[in-house]
Short mmCIF file of C-alpha atoms in Angstrom, two decimals:
data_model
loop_
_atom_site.label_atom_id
_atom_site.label_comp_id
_atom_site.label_asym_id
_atom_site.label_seq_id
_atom_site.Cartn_x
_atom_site.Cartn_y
_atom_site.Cartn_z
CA UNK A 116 -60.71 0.20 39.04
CA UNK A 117 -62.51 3.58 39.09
CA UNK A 118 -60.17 6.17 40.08
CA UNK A 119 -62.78 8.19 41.49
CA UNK A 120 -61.52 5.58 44.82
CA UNK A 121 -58.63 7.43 45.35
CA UNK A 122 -59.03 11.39 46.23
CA UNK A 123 -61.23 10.82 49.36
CA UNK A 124 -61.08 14.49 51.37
CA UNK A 125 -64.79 14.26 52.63
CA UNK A 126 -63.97 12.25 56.11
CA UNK A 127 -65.30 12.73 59.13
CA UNK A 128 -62.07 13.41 61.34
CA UNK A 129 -62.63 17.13 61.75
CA UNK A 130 -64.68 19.90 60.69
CA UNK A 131 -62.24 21.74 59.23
CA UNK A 132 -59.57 19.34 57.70
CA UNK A 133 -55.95 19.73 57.61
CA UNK A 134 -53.62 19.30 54.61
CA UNK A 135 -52.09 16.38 57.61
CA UNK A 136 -55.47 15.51 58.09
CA UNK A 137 -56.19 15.17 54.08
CA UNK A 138 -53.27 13.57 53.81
CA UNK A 139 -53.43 10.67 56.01
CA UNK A 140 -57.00 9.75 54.92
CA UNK A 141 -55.61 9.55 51.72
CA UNK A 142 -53.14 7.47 52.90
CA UNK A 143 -55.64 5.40 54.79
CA UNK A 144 -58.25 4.55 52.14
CA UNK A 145 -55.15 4.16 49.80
CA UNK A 146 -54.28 1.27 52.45
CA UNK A 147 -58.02 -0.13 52.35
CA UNK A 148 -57.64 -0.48 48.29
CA UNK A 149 -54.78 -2.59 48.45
CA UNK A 150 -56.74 -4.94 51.01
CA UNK A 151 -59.61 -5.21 48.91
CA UNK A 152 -57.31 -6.14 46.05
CA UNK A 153 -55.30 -8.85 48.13
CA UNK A 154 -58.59 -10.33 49.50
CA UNK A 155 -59.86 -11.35 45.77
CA UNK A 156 -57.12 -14.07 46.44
CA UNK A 157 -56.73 -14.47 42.29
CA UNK A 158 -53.57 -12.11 41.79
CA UNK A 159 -50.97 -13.64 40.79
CA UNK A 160 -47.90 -12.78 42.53
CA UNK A 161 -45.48 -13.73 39.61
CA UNK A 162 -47.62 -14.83 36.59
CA UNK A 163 -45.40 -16.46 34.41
CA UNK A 164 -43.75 -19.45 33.61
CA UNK A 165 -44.12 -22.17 36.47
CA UNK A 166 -41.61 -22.98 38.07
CA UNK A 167 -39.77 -26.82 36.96
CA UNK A 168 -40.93 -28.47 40.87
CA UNK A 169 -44.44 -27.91 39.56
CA UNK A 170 -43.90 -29.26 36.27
CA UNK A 171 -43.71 -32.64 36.88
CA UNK A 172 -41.49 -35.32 34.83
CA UNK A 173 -40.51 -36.98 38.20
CA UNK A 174 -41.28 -36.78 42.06
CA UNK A 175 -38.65 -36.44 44.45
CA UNK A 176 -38.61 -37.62 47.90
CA UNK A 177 -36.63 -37.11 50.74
CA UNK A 178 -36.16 -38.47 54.18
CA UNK A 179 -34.38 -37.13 57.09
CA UNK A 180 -34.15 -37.69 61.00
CA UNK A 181 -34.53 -34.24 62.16
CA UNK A 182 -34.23 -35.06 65.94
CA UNK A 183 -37.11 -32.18 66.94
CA UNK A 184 -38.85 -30.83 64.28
CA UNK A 185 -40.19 -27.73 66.05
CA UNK A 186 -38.68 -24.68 64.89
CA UNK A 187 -37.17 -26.35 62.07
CA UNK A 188 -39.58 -26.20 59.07
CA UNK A 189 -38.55 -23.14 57.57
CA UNK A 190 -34.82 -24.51 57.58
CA UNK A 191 -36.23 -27.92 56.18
CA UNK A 192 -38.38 -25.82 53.57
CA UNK A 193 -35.33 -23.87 52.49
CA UNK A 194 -33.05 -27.23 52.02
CA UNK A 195 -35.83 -29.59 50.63
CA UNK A 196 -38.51 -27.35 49.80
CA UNK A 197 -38.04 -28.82 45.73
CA UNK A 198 -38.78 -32.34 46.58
CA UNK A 199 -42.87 -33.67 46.69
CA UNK A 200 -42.65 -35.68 50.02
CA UNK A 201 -40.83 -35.22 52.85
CA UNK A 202 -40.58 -37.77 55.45
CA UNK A 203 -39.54 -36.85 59.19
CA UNK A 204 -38.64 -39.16 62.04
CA UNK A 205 -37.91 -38.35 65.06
CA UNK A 206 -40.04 -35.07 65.28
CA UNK A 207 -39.98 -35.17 69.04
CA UNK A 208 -43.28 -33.58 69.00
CA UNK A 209 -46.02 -33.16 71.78
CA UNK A 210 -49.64 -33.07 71.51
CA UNK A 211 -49.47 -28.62 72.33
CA UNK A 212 -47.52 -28.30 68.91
CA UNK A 213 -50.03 -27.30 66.62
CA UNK A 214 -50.06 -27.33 62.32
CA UNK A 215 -49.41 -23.51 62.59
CA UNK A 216 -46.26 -24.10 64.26
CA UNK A 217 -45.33 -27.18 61.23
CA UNK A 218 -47.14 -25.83 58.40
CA UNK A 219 -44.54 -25.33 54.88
CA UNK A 220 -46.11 -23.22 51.93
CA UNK A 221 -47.39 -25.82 48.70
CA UNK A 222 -48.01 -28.78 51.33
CA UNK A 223 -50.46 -30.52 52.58
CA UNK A 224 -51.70 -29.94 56.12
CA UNK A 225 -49.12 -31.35 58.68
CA UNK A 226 -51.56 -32.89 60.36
CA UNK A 227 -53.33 -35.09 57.80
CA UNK A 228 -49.65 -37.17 58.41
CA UNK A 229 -48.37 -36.81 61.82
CA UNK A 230 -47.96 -39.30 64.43
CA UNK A 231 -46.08 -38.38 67.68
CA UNK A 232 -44.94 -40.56 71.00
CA UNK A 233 -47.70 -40.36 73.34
CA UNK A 234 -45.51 -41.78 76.47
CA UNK A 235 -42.08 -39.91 76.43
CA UNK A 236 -42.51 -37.16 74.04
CA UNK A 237 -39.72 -38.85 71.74
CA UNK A 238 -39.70 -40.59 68.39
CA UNK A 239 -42.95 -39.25 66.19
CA UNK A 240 -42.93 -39.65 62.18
CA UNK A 241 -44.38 -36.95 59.95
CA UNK A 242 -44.92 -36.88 56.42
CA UNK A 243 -44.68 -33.38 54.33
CA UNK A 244 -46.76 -34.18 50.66
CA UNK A 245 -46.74 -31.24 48.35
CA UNK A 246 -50.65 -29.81 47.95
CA UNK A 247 -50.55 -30.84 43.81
CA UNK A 248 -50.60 -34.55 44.46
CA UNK A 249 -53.54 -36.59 45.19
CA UNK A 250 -53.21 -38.94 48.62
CA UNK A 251 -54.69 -40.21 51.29
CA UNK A 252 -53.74 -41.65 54.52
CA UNK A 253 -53.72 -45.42 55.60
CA UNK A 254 -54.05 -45.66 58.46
CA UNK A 255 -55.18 -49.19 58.25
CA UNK A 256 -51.51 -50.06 57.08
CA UNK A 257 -49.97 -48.99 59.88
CA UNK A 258 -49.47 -50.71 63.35
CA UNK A 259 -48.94 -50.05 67.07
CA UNK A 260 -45.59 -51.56 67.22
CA UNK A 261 -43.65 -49.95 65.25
CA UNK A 262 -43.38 -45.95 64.69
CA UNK A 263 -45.09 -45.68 61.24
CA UNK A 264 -47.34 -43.36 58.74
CA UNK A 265 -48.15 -44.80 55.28
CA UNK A 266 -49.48 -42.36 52.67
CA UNK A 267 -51.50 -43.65 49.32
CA UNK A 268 -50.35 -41.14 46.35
CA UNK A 269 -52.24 -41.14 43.31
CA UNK A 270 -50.73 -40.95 40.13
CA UNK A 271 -51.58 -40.95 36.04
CA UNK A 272 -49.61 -44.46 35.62
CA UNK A 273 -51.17 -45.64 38.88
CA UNK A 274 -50.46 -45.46 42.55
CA UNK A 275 -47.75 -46.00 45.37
CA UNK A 276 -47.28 -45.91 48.97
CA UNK A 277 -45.08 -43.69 51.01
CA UNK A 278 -44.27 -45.15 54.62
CA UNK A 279 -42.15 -43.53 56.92
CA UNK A 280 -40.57 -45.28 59.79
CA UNK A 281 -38.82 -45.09 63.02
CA UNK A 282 -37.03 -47.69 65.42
CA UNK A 283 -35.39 -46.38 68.37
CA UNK A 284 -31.50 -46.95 68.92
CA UNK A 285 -32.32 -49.12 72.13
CA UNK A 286 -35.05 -51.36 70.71
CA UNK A 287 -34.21 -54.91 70.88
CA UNK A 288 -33.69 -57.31 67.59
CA UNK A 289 -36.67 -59.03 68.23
CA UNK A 290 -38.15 -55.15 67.38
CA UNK A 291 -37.78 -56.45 63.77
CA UNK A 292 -40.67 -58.77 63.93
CA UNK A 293 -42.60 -55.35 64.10
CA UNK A 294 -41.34 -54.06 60.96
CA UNK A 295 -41.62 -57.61 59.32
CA UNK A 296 -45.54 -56.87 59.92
CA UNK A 297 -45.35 -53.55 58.66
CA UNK A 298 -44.11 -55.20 55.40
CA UNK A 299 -46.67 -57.72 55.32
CA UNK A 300 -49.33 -55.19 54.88
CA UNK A 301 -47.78 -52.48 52.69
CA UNK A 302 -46.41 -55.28 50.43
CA UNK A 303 -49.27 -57.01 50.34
CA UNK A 304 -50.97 -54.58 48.97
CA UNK A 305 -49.46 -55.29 45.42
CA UNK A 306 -48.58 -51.76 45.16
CA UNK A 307 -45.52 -49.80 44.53
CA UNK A 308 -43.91 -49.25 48.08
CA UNK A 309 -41.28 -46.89 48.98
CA UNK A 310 -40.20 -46.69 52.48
CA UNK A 311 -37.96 -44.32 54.43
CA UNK A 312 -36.45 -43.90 57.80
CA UNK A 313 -34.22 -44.18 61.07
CA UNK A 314 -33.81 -48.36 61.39
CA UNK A 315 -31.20 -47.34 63.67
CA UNK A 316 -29.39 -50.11 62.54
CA UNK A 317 -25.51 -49.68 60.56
CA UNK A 318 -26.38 -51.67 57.13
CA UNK A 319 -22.70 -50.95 55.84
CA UNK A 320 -21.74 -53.81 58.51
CA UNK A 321 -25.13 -56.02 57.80
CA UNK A 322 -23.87 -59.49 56.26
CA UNK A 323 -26.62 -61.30 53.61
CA UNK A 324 -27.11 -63.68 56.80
CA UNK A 325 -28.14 -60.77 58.95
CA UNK A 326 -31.57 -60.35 59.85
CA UNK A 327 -32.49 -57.04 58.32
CA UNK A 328 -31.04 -58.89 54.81
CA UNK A 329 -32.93 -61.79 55.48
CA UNK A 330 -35.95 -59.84 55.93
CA UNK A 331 -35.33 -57.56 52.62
CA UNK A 332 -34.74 -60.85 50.57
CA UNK A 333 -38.19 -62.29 51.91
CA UNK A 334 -40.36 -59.32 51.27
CA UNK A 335 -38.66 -58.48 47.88
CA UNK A 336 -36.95 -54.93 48.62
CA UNK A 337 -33.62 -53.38 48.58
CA UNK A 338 -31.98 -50.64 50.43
CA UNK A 339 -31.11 -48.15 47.19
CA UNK A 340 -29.13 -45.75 49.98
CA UNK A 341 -25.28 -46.88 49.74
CA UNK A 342 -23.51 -44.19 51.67
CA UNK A 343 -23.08 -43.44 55.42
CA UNK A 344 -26.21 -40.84 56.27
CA UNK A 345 -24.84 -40.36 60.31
CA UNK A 346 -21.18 -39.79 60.81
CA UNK A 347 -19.49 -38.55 63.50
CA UNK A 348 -15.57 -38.08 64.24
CA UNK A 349 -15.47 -41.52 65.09
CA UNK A 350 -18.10 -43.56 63.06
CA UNK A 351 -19.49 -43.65 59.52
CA UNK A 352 -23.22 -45.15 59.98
CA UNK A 353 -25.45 -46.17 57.26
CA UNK A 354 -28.70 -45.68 59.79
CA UNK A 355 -31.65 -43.74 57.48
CA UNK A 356 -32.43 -46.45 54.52
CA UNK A 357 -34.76 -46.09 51.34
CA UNK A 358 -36.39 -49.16 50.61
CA UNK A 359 -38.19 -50.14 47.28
CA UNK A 360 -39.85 -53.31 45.91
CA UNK A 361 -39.57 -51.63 42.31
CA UNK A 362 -36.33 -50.60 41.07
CA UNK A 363 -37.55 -49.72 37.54
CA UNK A 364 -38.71 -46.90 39.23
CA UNK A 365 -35.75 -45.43 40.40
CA UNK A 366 -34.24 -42.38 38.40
CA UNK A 367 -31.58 -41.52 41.09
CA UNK A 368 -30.67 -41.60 44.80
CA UNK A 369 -28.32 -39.58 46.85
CA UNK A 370 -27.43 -38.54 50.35
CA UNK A 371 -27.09 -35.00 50.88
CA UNK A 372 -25.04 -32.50 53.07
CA UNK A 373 -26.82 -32.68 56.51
CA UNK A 374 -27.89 -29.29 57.92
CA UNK A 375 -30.16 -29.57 60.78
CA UNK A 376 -29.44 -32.54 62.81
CA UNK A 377 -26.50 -35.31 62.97
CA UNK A 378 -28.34 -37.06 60.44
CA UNK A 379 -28.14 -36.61 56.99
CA UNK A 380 -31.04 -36.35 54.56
CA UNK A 381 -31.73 -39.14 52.22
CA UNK A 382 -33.51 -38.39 48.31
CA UNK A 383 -34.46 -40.36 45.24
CA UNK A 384 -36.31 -39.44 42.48
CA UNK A 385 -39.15 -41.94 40.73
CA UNK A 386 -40.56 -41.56 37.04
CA UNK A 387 -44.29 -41.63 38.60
CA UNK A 388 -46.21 -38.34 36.89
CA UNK A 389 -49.05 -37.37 39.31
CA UNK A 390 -52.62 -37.71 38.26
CA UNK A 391 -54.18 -34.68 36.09
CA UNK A 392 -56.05 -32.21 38.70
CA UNK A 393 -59.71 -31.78 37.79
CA UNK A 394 -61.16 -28.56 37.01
CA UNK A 395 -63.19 -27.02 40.12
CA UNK A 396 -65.63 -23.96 40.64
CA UNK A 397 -64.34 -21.03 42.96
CA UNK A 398 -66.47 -17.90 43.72
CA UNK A 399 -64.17 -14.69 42.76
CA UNK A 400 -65.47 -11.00 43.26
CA UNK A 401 -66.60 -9.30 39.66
CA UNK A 402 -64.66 -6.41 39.80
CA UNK A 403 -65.54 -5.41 36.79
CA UNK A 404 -69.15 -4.51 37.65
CA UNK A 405 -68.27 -3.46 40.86
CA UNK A 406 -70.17 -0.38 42.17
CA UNK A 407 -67.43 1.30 43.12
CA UNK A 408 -69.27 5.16 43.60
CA UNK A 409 -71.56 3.80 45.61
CA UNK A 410 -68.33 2.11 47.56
CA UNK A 411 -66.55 5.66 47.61
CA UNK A 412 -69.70 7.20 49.09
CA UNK A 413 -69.92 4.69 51.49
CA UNK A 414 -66.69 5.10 52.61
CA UNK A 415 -66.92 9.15 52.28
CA UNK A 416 -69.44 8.89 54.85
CA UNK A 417 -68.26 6.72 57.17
CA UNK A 418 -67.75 8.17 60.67
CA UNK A 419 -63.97 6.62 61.60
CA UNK A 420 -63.86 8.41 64.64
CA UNK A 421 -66.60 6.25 66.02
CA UNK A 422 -65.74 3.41 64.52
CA UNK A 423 -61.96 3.31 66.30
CA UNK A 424 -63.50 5.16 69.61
CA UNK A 425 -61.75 3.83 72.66
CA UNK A 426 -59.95 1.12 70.56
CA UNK A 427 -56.48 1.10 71.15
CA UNK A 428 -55.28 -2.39 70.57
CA UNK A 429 -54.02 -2.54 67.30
CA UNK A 430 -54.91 -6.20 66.63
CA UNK A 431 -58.23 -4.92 66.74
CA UNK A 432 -57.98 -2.22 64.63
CA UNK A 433 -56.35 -4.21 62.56
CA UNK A 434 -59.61 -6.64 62.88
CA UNK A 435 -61.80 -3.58 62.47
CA UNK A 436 -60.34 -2.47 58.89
CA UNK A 437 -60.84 -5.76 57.49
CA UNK A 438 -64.15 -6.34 58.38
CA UNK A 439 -65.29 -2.57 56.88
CA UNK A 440 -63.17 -4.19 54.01
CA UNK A 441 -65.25 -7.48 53.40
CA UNK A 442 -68.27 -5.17 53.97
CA UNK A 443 -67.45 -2.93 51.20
CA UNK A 444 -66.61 -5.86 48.97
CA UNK A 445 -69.77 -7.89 49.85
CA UNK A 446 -71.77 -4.78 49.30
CA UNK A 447 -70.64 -3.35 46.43
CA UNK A 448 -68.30 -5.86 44.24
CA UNK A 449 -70.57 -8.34 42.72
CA UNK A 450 -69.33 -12.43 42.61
CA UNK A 451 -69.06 -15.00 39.84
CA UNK A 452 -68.79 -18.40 39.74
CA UNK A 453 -65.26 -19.30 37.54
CA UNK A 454 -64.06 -22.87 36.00
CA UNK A 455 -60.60 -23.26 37.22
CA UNK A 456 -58.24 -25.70 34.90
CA UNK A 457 -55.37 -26.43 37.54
CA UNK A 458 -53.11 -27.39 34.37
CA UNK A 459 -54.17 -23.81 32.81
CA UNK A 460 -50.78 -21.75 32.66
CA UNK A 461 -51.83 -18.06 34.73
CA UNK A 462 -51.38 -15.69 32.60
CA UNK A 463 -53.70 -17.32 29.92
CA UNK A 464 -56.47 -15.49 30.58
CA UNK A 465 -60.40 -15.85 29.22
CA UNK A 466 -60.11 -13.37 26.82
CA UNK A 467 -56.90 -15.09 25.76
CA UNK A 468 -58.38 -18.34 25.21
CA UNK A 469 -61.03 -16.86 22.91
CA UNK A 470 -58.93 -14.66 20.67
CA UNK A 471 -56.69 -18.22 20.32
CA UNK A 472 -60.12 -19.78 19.44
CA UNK A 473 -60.84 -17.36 16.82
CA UNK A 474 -57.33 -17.61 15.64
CA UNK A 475 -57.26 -21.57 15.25
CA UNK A 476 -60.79 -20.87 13.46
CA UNK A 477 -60.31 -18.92 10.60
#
């Protein structure tokens, strides 16, 4: 960038300028260069080597009862931030919680995969899918009944379904003919199926003759979850299953430490690769042929004093700045249209590619 941007002493703030004076406009346009370079949106804040979550041999996914998910995301991000999906039951959400209050950085939006309780404000399911993989609700799998959100995921070596579940403690038995219907769609579907949740019901103690086994053996799945996921100074509960109708696919399963309820999270990992992203076109400012003395006059010229006159909140100076900022950008930085190859490592730039061309050429 020209660095004719940077000593900027012809302001109007007074008539006669101080070296304070000098100084903080310096400081201030200094502070308006660094916006325009964070709005391009294409710096890389650490371009190199991607991290292993994003290069994908496996997906991981977890389940966990979080008993009230508000205020919790950043805990669960921190814990299981690594794995792909991320099912929640018992998010104990209400219809005022916005995705701004349940949003995680690299997911999806929260609410493509949320279902709360409308009666009591209990229960609720929610389903966390990392932003790299390709899915789509189904809503058409799911039913009334029975607490539920199924998720299609698309992958190279085909596709699966996520569903996450949740039966209350004081549902009757005959509850399971609810999830018997769940299973009659989802498995129906001749699909991999993976499901997670709170059954709320202890399957160290369930006998083969047991309903819930009787039910597994029908539909053709199995629990892969062996340990206790809820226990207490008294009890040792096996309440939070994984169920699968494919074993082959299983690489490993484990329960982990809980940390933000009395339940303990559940994980497996499955050898299904996700589907190669397509490339896509993104508009990106041309800085290189940006007019950037015609920007500095501009901005030499601008009156600031009228521009802030009689503002004092700072939200809307704050508001002010950045729209003199997308002004100066529209105005004076030229845009370009750009291929973007989601599988292209960052720092492998254009002019990289081409020398490498030249290179395999000769």
């Amino acid at each position: 960038m020209d660095n004719t941007l940077l000593p900027l002493y012809n302001v109007h703030i007074d008539d006669k300028p101080s070296i304070r004076t000098v100084y903080i406009s310096n400081l201030f346009f200094s502070l308006i260069i660094v916006l325009i370079l964070l709005q391009s949106n294409d710096i890389e804040q650490n371009p190199g080597p991607n991290s292993s979550r994003y290069s994908y041999q496996n997906i991981q996914i977890a389940g966990i009862n979080v008993n009230s998910l508000r205020y919790k995301t950043d805990l669960i991000h921190s814990e299981l931030g690594e794995c792909d999906v991320i099912c929640v039951s018992e998010t104990k959400l209400k219809a005022n919680v916005g995705s701004t209050d349940l949003v995680m950085p690299n997911f999806h939006n929260p609410d493509l995969f949320r279902k709360d309780r409308s009666t009591d404000g209990g229960g609720g399911i929610l389903i966390y899918v990392r932003d790299s993989l390709h899915c789509k609700r189904r809503s058409d799998l799911e039913i009334a009944e029975l607490e539920s959100v199924c998720v299609e995921i698309t992958t190279k070596t085909g596709r699966f379904l996520v569903v996450c579940f949740y039966r209350p403690p004081n549902a009757p038995v005959t509850s399971l003919d609810h999830f018997e219907n769940l299973l009659d769609k989802v498995i129906d579907t001749d699909k991999n199926v993976i499901l997670l949740g709170d059954l709320n019901i202890d399957l160290l103690k369930a006998s083969p003759t047991s309903r819930i086994s009787r039910i597994c053996e029908r539909y053709g799945i199995e629990n892969v979850v062996k340990e206790p996921t809820r226990i207490t100074s008294s009890t040792a509960t096996l309440l939070d299953p994984i169920y699968m109708n494919n074993l082959s696919l299983l690489r490993n399963s484990m329960v982990l430490p809980s940390f933000c309820s009395d339940h303990s999270p559940t994980l497996i990992e499955i050898n299904f690769s996700p589907a190669r992203q397509k490339a896509y076109s993104k508009v990106v400012y041309d800085y290189e042929s940006g007019d950037y003395a015609s920007a500095n006059m501009y901005l030499q010229r601008k009156n600031w004093n009228e521009c802030f006159k009689n503002v004092h909140d700072i939200n809307k100076i704050n508001g002010l700045i950045n729209q003199e900022v997308h002004h100066v950008m529209d105005t004076y930085i030229p845009k370009k249209k750009v291929l973007v190859r989601p599988r292209d490592k960052p720092w492998i730039t254009t002019s990289i590619k081409v020398k490498t061309k030249s290179v395999n050429k000769s």
